[in-house]
Short mmCIF file of C-alpha atoms and ligand atoms in Angstrom, two decimals:
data_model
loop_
_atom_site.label_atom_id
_atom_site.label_comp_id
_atom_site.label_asym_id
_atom_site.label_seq_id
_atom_site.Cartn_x
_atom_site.Cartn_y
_atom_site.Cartn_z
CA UNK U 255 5.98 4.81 192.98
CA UNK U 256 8.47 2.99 195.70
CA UNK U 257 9.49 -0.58 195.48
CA UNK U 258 9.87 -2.36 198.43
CA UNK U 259 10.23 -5.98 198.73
CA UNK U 260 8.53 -8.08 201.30
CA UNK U 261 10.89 -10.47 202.30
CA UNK U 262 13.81 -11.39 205.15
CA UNK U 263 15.81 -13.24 202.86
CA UNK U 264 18.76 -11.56 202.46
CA UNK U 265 19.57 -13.20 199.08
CA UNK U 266 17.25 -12.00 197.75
CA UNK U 267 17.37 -8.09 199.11
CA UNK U 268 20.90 -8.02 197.63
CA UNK U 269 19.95 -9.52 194.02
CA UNK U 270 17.37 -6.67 193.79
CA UNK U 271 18.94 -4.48 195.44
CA UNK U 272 21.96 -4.60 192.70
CA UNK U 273 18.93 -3.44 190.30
CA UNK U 274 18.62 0.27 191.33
CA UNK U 275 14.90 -0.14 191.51
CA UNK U 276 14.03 -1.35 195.46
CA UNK U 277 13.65 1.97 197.41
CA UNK U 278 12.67 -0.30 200.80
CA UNK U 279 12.56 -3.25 202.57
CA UNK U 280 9.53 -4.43 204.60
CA UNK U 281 9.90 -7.46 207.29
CA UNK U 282 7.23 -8.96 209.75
CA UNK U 283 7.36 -11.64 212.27
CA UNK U 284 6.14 -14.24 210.20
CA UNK U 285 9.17 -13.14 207.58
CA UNK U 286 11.63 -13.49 210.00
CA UNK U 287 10.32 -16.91 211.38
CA UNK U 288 10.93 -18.17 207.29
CA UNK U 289 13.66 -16.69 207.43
CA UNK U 290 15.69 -18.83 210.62
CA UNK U 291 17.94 -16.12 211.61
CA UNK U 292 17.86 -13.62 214.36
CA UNK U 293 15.73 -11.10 214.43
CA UNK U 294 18.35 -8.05 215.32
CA UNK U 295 21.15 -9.64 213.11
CA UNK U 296 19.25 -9.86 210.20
CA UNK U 297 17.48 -6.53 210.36
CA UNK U 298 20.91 -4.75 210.93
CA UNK U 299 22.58 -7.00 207.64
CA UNK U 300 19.33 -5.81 205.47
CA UNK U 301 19.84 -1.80 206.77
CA UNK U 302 23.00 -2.01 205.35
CA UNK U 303 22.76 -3.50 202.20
CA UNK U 304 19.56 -1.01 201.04
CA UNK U 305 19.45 2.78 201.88
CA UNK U 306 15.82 3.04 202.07
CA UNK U 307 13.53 2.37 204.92
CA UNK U 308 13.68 -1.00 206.19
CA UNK U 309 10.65 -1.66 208.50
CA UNK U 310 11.07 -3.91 211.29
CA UNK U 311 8.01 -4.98 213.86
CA UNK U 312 7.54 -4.94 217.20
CA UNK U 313 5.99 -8.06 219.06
CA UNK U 314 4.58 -6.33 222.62
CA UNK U 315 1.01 -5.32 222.28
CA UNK U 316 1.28 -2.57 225.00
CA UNK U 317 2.95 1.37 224.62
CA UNK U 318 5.65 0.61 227.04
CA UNK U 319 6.93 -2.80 225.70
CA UNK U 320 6.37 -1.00 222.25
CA UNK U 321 8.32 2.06 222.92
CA UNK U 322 11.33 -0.71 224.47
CA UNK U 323 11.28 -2.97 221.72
CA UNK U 324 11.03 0.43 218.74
CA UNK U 325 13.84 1.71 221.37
CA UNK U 326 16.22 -1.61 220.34
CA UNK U 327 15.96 -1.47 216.58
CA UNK U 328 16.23 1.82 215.82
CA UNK U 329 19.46 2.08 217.36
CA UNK U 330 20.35 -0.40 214.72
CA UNK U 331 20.77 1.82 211.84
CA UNK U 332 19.39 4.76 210.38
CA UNK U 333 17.64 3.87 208.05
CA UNK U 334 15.01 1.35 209.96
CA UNK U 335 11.36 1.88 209.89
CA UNK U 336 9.68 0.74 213.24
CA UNK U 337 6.71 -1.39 212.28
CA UNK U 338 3.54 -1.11 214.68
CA UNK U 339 0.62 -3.10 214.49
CA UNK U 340 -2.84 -0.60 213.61
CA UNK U 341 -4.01 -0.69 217.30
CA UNK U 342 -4.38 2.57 220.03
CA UNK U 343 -1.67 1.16 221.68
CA UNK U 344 0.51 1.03 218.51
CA UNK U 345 -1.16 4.55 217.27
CA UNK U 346 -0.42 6.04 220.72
CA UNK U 347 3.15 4.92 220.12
CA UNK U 348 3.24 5.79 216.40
CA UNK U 349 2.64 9.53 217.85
CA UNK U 350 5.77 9.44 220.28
CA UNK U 351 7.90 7.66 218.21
CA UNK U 352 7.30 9.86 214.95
CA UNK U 353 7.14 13.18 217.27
CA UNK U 354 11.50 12.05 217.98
CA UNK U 355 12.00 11.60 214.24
CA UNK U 356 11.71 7.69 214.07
CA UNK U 357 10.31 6.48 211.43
CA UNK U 358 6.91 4.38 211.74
CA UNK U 359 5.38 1.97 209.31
CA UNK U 360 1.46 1.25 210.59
CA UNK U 361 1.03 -2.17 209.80
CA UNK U 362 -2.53 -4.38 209.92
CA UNK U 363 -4.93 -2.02 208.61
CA UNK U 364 -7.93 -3.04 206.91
CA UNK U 365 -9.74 0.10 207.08
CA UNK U 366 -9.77 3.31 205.68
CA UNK U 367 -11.18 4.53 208.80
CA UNK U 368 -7.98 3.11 210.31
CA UNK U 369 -5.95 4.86 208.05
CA UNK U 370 -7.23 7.83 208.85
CA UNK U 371 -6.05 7.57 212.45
CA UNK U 372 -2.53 6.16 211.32
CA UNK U 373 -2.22 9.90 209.83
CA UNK U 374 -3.88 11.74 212.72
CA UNK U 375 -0.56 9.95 214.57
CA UNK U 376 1.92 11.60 212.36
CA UNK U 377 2.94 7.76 210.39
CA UNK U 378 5.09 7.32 207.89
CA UNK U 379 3.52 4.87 205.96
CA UNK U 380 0.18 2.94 206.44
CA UNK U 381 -0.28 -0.52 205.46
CA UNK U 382 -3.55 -1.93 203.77
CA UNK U 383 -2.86 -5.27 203.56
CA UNK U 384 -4.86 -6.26 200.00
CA UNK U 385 -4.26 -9.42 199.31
CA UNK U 386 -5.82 -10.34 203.24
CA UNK U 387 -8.99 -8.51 201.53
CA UNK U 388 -9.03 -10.69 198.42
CA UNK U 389 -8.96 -13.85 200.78
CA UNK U 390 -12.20 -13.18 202.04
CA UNK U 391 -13.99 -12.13 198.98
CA UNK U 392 -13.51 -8.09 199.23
CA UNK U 393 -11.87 -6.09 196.81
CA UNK U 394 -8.69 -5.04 198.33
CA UNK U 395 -8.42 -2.22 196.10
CA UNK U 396 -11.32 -0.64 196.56
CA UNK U 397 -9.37 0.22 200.32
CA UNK U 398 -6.30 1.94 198.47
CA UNK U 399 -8.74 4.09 196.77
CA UNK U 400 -10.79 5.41 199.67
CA UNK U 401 -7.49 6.16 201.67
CA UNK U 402 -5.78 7.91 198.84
CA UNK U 403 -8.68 9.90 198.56
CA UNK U 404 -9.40 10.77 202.29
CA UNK U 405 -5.30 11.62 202.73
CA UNK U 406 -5.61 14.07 199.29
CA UNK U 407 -8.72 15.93 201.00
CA UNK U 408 -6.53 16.53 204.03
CA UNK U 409 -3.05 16.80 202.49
CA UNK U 410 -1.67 14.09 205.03
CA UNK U 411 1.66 13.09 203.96
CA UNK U 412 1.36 9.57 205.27
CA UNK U 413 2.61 7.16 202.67
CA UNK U 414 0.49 4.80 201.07
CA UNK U 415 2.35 1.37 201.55
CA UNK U 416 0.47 -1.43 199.85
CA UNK U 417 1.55 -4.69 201.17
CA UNK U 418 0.14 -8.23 201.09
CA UNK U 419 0.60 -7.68 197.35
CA UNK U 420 0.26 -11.24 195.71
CA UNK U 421 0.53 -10.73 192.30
CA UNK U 422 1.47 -8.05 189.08
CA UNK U 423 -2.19 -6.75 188.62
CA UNK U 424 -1.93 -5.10 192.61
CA UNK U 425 1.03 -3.45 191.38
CA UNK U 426 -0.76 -2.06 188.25
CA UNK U 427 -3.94 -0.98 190.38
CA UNK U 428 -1.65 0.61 192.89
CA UNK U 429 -0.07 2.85 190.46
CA UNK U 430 -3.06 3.82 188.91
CA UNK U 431 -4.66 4.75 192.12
CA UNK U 432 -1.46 6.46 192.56
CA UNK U 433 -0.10 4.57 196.18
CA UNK U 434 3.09 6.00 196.90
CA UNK U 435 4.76 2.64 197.70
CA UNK U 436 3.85 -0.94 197.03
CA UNK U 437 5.82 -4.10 199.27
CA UNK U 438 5.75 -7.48 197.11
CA UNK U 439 7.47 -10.73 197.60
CA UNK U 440 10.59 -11.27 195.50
CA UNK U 441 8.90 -13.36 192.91
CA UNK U 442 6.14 -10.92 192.46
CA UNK U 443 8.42 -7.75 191.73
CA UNK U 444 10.48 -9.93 189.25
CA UNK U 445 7.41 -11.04 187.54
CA UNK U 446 7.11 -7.19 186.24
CA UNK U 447 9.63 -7.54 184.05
CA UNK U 448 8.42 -10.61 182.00
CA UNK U 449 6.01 -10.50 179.00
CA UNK U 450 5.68 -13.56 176.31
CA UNK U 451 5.99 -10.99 173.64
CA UNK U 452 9.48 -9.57 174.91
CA UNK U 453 10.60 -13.65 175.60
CA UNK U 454 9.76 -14.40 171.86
CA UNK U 455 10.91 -11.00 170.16
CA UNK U 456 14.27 -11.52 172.09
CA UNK U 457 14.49 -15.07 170.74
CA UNK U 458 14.16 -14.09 166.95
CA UNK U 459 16.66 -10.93 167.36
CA UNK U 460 19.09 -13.11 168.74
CA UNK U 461 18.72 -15.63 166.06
CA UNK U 462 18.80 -13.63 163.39
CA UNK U 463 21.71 -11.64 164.85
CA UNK U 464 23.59 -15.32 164.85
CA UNK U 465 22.82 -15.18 160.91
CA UNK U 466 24.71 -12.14 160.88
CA UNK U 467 27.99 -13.40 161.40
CA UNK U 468 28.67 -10.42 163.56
CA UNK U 469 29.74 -9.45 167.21
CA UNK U 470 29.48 -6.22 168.67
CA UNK U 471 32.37 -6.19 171.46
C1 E4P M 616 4.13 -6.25 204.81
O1 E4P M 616 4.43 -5.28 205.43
C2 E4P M 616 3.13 -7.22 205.27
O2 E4P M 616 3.48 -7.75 206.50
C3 E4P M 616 2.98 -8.29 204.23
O3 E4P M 616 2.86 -7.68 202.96
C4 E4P M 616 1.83 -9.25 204.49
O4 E4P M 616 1.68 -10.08 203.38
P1 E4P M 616 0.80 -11.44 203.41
O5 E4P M 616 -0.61 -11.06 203.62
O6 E4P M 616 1.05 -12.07 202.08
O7 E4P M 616 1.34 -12.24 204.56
#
């Protein structure tokens, strides 16, 4: 499974980044509004610190101002995934857009039914946003599910992106479901790698290597 991070702090990209494990970046509009920089700047800055897809979004709501905006950031880098918001306009554009070899991350969707059409127009990735779910009392998962199985029963090759991931247990689900990529805020991705048993084990081996009297290097 991919690890993105969902974030357009740039900080923080190049902490995990220096990991090895973040295969992506994912940005929105709200993301770059926390963020205070420009839009352009800091999209181009992220595409070159990761290698992976780094998906940027589009603000018009119609094809046209779609295909102008996708037009001015992915001449940016290589490597950047044009976001599009889960509408006909944005599918219609998703279709032209992927049909030249750009890259399209299908963002909003709340559907499966809606994810279906996201790989009918040839997308990248799809976004179920389950976190949006679990804010109004519906199992977000339950979504991930029905879309890996409906893109298995039809080989589509549309990526399974989970984002609004708020916490470990999404991550868990969405590997066990078997989504191909998962976007989480900083905190949430470094929150995999803690565990009160590996804090306390660490904390005896260290102080009983201090009885030791030894050093290794
Ligand atoms: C990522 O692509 C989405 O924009 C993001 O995960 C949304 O997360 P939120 O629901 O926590 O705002």
């Amino acid at each position: 499974m991919k690890f993105f991070v969902d974030t357009a702090d740039v900080a923080d990209i190049a902490d995990l980044a220096a990991t090895g494990l973040l295969d992506g970046v994912t940005t929105n509009p709200s993301l770059i509004h926390k963020a205070g920089r420009n839009f352009l700047e800091v999209v181009k800055e992220i595409c070159g610190i990761v290698e992976g897809p780094v998906s940027a979004e589009v603000v018009a709501a119609d094809f046209e101002g779609m295909l102008r905006e996708a037009d001015v950031v992915r001449r940016l880098a290589p490597n950047v995934c044009v976001k599009l918001p889960l509408t006909m306009e944005g599918l219609k554009a998703c279709k032209r857009l992927t049909s030249e070899g750009t890259m399209v991350n299908v963002t909003l969707c709340f559907s499966a039914n809606q994810a279906l059409l996201a790989a009918k127009a040839g997308a990248t990735f799809i976004s179920p946003f389950v976190g949006r779910h679990d804010d109004v009392g519906q199992d977000g998962m339950d979504l991930i599910e029905d879309i890996r199985l409906i893109y298995d029963n039809y080989d589509f090759t549309t990526e399974i992106l989970v984002a609004s991931v708020r916490h470990p247990i999404h991550i868990l689900q969405s590997a066990r479901i078997g989504a191909d990529v998962i976007t989480a805020p900083p905190a949430v991705l470094r929150a995999l790698a803690n565990h009160p048993l590996t804090e306390k084990g660490l904390a005896q081996f260290t102080a009983d290597w201090a009885k030791t009297g030894q050093t290794i290097a």
